mmCIF file of C-alpha atoms and ligand atoms in Angstrom:
data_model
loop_
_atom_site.group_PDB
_atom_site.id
_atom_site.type_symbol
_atom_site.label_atom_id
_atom_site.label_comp_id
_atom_site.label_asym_id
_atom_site.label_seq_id
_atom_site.Cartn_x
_atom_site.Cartn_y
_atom_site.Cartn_z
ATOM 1 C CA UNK A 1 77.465 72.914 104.649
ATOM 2 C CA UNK A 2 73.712 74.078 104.877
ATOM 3 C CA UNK A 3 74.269 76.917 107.286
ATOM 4 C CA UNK A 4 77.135 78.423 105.183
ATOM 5 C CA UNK A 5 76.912 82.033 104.332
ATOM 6 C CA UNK A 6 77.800 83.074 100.644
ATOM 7 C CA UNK A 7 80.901 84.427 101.332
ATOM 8 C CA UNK A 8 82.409 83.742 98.068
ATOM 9 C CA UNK A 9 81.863 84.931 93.969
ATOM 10 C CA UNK A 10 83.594 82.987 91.504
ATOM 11 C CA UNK A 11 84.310 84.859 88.357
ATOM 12 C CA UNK A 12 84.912 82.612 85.192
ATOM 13 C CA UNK A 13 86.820 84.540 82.946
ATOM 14 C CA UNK A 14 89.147 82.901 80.848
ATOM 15 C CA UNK A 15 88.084 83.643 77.873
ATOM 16 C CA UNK A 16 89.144 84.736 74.551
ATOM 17 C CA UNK A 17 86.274 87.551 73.952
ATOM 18 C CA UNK A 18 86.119 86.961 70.228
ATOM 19 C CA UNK A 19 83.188 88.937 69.669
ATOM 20 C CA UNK A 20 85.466 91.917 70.662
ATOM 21 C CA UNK A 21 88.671 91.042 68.581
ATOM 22 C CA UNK A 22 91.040 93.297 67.486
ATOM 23 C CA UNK A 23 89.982 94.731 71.197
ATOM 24 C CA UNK A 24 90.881 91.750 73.026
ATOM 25 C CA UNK A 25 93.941 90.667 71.270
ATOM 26 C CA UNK A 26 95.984 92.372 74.241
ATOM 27 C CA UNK A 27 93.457 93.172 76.382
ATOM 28 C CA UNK A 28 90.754 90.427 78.334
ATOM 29 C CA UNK A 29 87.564 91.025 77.449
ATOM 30 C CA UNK A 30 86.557 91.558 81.086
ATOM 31 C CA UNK A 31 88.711 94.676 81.321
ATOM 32 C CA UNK A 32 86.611 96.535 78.640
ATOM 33 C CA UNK A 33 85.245 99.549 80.382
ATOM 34 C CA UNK A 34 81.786 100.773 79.957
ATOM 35 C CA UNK A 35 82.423 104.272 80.710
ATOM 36 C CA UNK A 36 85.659 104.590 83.102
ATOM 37 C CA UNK A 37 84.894 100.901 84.439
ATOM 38 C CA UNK A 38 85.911 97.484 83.634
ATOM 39 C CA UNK A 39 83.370 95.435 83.199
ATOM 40 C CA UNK A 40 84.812 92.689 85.622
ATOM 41 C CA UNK A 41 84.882 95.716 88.138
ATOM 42 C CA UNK A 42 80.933 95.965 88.008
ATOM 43 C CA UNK A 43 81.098 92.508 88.896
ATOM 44 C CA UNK A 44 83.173 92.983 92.296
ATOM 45 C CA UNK A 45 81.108 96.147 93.060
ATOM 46 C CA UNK A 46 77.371 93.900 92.639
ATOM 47 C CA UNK A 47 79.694 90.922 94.818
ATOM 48 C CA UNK A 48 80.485 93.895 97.425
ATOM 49 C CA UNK A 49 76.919 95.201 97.399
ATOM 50 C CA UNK A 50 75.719 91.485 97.838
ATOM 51 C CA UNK A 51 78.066 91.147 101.159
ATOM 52 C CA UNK A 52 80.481 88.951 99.541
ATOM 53 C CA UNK A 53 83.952 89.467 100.763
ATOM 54 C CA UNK A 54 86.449 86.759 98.592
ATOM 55 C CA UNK A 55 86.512 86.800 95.057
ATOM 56 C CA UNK A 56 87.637 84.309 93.327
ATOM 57 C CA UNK A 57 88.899 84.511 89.791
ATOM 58 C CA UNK A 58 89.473 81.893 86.833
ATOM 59 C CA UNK A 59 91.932 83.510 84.727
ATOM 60 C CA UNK A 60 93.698 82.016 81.616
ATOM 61 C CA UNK A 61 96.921 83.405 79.408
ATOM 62 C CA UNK A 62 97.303 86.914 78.764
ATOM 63 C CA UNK A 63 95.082 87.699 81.782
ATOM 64 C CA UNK A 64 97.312 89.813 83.854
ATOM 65 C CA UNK A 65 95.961 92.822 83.231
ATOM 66 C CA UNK A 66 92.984 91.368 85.564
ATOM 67 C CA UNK A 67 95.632 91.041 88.507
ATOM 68 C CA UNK A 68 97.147 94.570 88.415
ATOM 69 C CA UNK A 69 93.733 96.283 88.420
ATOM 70 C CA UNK A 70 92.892 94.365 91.730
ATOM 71 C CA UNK A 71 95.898 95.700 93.939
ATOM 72 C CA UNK A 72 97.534 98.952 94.025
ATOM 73 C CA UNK A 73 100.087 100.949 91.311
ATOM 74 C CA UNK A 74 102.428 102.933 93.373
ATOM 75 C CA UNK A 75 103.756 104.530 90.964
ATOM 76 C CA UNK A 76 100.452 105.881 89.798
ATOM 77 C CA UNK A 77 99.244 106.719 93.057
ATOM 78 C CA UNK A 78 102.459 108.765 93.759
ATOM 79 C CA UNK A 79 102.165 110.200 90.713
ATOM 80 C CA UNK A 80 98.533 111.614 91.306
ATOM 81 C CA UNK A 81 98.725 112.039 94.764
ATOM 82 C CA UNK A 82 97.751 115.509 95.798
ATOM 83 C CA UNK A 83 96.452 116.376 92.811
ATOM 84 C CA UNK A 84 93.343 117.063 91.060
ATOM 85 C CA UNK A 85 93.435 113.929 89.482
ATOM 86 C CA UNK A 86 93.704 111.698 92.951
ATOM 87 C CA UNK A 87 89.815 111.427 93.097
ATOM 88 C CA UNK A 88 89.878 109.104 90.006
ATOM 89 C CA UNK A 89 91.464 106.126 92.161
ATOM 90 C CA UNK A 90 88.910 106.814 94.875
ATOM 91 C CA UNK A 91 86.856 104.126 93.774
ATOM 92 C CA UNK A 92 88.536 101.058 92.778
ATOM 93 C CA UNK A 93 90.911 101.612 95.996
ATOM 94 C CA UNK A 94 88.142 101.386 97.748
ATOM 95 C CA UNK A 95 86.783 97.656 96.092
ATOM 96 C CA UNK A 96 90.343 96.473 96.987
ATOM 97 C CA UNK A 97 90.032 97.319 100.747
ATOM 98 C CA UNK A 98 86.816 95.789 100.766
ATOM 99 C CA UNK A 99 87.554 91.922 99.798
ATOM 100 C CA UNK A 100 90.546 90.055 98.966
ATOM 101 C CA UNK A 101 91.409 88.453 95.323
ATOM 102 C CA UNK A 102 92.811 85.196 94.825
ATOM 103 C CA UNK A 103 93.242 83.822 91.480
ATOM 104 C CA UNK A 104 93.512 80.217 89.433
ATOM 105 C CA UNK A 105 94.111 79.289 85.700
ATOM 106 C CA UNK A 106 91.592 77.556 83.582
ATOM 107 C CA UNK A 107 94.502 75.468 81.698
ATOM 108 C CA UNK A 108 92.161 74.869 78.939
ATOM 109 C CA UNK A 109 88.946 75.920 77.728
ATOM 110 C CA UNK A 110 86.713 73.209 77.839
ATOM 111 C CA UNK A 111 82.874 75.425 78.866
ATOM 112 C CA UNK A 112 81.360 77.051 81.329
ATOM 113 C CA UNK A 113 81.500 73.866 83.633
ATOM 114 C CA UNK A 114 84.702 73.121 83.383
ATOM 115 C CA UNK A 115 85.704 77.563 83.958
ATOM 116 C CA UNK A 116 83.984 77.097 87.515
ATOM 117 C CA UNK A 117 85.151 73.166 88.549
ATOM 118 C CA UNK A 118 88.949 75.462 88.213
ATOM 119 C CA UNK A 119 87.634 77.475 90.840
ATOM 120 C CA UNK A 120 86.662 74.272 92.916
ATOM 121 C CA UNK A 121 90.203 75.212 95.131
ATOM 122 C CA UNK A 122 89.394 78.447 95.613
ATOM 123 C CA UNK A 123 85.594 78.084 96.988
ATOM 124 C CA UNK A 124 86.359 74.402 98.896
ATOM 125 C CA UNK A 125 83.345 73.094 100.944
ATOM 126 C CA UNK A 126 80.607 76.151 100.414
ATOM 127 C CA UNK A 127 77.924 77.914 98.829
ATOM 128 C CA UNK A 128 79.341 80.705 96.200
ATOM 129 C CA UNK A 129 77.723 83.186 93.780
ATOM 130 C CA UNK A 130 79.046 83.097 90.025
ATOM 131 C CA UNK A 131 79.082 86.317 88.057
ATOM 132 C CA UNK A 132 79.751 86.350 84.513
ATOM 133 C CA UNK A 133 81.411 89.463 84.189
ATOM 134 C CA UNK A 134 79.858 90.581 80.132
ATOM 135 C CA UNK A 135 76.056 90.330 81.791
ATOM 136 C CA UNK A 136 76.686 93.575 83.414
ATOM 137 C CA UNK A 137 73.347 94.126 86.185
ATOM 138 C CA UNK A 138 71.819 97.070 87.441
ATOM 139 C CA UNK A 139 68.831 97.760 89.543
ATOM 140 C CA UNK A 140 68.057 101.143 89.730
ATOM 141 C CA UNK A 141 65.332 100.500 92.135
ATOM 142 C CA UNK A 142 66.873 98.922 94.889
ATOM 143 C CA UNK A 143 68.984 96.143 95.811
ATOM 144 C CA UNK A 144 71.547 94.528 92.955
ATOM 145 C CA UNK A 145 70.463 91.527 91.252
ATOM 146 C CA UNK A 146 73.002 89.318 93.593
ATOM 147 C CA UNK A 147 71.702 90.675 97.237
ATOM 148 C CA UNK A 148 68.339 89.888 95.969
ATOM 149 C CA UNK A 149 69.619 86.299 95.246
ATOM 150 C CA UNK A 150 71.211 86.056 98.409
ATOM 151 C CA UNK A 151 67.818 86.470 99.705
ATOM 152 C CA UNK A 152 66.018 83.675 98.376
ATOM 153 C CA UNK A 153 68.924 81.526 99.007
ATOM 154 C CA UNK A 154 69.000 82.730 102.511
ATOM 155 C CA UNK A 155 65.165 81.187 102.536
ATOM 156 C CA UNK A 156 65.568 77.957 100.413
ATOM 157 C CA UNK A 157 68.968 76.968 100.798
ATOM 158 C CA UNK A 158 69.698 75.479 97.132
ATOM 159 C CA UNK A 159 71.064 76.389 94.026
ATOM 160 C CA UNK A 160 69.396 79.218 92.782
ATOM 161 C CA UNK A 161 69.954 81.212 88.792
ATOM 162 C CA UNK A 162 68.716 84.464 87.633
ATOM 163 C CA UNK A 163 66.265 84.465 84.611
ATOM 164 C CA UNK A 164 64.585 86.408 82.382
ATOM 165 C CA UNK A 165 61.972 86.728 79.736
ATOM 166 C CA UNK A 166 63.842 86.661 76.147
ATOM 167 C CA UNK A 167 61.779 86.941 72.638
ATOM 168 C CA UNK A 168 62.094 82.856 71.873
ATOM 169 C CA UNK A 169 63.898 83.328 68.801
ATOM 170 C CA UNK A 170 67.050 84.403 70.714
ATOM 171 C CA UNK A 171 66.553 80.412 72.957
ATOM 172 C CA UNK A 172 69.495 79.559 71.418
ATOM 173 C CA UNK A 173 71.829 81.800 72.968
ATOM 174 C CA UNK A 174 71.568 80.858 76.267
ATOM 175 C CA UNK A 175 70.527 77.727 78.984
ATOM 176 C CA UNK A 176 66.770 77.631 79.102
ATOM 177 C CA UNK A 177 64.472 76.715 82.113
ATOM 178 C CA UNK A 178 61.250 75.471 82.784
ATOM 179 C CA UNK A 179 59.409 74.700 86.068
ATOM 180 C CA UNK A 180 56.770 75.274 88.513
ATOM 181 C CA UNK A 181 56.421 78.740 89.995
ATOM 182 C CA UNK A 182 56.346 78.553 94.018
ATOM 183 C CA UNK A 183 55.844 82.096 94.596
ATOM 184 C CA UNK A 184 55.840 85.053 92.737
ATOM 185 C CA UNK A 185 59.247 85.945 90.580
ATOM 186 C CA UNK A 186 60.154 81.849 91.776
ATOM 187 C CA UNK A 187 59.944 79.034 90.228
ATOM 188 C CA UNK A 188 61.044 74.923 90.925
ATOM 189 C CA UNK A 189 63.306 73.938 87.980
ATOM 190 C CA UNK A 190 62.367 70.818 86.692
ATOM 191 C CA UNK A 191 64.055 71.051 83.047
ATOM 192 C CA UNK A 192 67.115 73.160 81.442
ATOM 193 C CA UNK A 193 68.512 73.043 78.545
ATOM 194 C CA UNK A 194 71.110 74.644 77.321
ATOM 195 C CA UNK A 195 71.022 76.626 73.895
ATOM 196 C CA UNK A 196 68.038 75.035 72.341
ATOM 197 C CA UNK A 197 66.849 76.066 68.748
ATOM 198 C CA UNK A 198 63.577 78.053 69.338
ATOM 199 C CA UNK A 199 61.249 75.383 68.781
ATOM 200 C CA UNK A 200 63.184 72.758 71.325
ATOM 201 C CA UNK A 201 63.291 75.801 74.168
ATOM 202 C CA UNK A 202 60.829 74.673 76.863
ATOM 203 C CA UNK A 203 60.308 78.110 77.677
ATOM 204 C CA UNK A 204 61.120 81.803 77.067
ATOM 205 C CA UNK A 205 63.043 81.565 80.277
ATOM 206 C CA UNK A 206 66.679 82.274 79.779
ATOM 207 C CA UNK A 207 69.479 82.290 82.672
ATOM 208 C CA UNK A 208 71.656 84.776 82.845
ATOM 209 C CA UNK A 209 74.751 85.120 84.074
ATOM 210 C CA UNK A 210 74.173 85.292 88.266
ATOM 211 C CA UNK A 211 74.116 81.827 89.608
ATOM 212 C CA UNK A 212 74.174 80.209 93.523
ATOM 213 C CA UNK A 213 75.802 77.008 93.344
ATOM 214 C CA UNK A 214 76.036 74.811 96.404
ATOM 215 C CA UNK A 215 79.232 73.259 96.623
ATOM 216 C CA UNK A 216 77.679 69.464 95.263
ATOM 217 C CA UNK A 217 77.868 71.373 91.931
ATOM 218 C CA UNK A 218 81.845 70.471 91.602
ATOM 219 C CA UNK A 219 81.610 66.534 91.933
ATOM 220 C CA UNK A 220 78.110 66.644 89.444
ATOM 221 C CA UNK A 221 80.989 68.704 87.380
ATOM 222 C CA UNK A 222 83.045 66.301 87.104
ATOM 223 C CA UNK A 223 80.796 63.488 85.681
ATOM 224 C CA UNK A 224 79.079 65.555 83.414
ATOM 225 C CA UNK A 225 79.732 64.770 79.698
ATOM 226 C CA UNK A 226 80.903 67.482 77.320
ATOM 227 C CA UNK A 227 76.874 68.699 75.629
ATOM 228 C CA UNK A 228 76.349 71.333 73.196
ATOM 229 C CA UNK A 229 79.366 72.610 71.398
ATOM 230 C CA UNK A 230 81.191 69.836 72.822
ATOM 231 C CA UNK A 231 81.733 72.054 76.017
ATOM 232 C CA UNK A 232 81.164 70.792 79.264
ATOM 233 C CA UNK A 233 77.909 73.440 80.646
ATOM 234 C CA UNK A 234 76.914 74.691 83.714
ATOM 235 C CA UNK A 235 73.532 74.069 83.129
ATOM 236 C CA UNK A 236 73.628 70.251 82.275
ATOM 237 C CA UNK A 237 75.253 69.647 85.681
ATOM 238 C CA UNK A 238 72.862 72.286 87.411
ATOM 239 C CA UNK A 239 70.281 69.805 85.878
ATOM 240 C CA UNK A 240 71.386 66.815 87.998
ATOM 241 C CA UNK A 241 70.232 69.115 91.110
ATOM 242 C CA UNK A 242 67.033 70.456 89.459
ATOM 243 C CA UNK A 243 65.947 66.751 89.354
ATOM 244 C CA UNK A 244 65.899 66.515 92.754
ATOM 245 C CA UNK A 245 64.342 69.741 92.910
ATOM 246 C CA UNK A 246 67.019 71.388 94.043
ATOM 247 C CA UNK A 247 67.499 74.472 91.746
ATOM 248 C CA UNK A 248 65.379 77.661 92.104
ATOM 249 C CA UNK A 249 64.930 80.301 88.598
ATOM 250 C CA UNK A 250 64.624 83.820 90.313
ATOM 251 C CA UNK A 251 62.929 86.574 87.861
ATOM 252 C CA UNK A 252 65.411 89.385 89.132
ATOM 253 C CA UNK A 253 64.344 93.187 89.705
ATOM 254 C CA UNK A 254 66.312 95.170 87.244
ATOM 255 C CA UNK A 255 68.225 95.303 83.829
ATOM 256 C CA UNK A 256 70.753 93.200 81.925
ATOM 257 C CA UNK A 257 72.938 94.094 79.400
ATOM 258 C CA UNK A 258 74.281 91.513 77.450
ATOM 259 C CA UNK A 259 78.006 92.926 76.463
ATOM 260 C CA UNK A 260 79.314 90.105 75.395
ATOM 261 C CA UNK A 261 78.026 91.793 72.107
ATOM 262 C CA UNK A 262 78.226 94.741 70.422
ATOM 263 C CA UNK A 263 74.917 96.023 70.706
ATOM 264 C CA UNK A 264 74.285 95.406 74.118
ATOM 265 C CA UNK A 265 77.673 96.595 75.459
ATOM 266 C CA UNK A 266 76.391 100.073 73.319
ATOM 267 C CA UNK A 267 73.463 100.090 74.759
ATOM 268 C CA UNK A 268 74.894 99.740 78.710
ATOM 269 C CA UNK A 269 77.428 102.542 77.768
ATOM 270 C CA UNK A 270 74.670 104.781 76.712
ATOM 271 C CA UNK A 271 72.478 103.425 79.822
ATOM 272 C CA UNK A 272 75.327 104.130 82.250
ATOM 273 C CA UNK A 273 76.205 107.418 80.698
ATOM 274 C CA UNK A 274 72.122 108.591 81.285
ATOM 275 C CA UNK A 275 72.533 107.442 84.747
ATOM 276 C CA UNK A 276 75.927 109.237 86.053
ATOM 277 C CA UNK A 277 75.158 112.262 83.901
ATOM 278 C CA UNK A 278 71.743 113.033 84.802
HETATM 279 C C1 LIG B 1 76.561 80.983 79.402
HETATM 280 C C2 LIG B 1 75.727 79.781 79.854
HETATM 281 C C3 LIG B 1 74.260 79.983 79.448
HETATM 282 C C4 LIG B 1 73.753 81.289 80.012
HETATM 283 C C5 LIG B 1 74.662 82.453 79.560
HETATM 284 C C6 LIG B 1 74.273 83.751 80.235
HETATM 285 O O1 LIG B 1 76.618 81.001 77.994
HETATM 286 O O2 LIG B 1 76.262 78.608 79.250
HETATM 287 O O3 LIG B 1 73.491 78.906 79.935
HETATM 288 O O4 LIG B 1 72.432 81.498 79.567
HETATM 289 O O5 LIG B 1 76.026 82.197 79.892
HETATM 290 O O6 LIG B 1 75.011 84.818 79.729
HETATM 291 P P1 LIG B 1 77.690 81.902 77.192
HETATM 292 O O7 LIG B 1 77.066 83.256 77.052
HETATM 293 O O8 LIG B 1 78.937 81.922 78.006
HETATM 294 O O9 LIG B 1 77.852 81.214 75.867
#
């Protein structure tokens, strides 16, 4: 196992997108564009960008949508072909000749945890990346936020999750790390904790949603307990590993945008429309 490339992302995304209802009553929330693009689309592209080559998807009812855009319409293509319009395809035909899709169901939603131990048949024995499709990356300097994880898991060969500074009042929106730094933008995780009320947060560290698992995650998975909102979370198992100092928080070059809500999935359209249009 501790040679294994990253060949693999996992994608957890079955589910409901409440925050974006009447939107998502039809639609999965990972299909809302930002611009022209899906947001689960950004996702693939960082995967790509990161070297990845398999993506693996947890899907859940009324996800279909998520399966079509993946592979190609014939009838659209035929439709457009030749035209002026053919150029708009350009793009996403290209993602699908890059990687291959393959798909599971979560059956039920029982948390984060539970969203990737469905994926446990699609990943099998090795390391994978997790992207969480509504924190939609970019790094306008350089390399995406997943190639520059790839890197430091490349060097230390554990689980590794992508943090960033968040004003402390927010703590209890997402899992929270502390640690010991080893080197500049890394740090040892020694505690995480996932949503704590501002004054329980042991830091102003917050993950977001890039992870490295090594493939020990799945069986921690299993025996972890349900924790807060009686889901069962990522970051309860992931701290199992940290005890044993095996989980790295990596202060990632770039920007977030956090569109699982309103105002952040404004504030990546208007980012994104800057960017192409200038
Ligand atoms: C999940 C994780 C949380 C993490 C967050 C990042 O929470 O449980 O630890 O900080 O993603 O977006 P969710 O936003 O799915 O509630």
């Amino acid at each position: 196992m501790k040679n294994k490339r990253v060949r693999k992302c996992l994608f957890p995304a079955a589910g409901y997108g409440t925050r974006f209802l009447p939107a998502t009553k039809a639609i999965p929330k990972e299909m809302l564009p930002v611009l022209t693009k899906p947001l689960l689309q950004y996702g693939v592209e960082e995967a790509i960008s990161a070297g990845l080559d398999t993506m693996a998807i947890v899907t859940g009812r009324g996800k279909r949508a998520i399966e079509d855009h993946f592979d190609i319409s014939y009838e659209l293509e035929h439709q457009i072909k030749g035209t002026s319009k053919e150029h708009y395809l350009t793009e996403i035909r290209d993602v699908i000749t890059k990687c291959t899709f393959s798909y599971t169901r979560q059956i039920e939603m029982k948390g984060l945890g539970h969203a990737i131990l469905s994926g446990e048949t699609l990943i099998g024995d090795e390391p994978f990346a997790v992207i969480l499709a509504d924190d939609l990356c970019d790094n306008e300097e350089g390399d995406s936020v997943l190639t520059q994880m790839i890197e430091v898991y490349e060097k230390y060969k554990c689980s590794i999750v992508a943090v960033e500074e968040i004003p402390l009042k927010d703590s209890n929106k997402y899992g929270v790390i502390a640690g010991v730094e080893i080197e500049e933008s890394l740090i040892r995780v020694i505690n995480m904790v996932e949503k704590p009320d501002p004054k329980d947060a042991p830091s102003n560290l917050a993950i977001i949603g890039r992870y490295i698992l090594t493939p020990d995650i799945f069986d921690i998975i299993r025996e972890t307990k349900p924790g807060k909102g009686g889901e069962i979370q990522i970051t309860d198992a992931l701290l199992e590993l940290a005890k044993e100092g095996k989980v790295i928080a990596y202060k990632f070059k770039g920007r977030r945008f956090d569109c699982g809500s309103v105002d952040g999935f404004v504030e990546a359209t208007n980012y994104f429309y800057k960017k192409e249009t200038l």
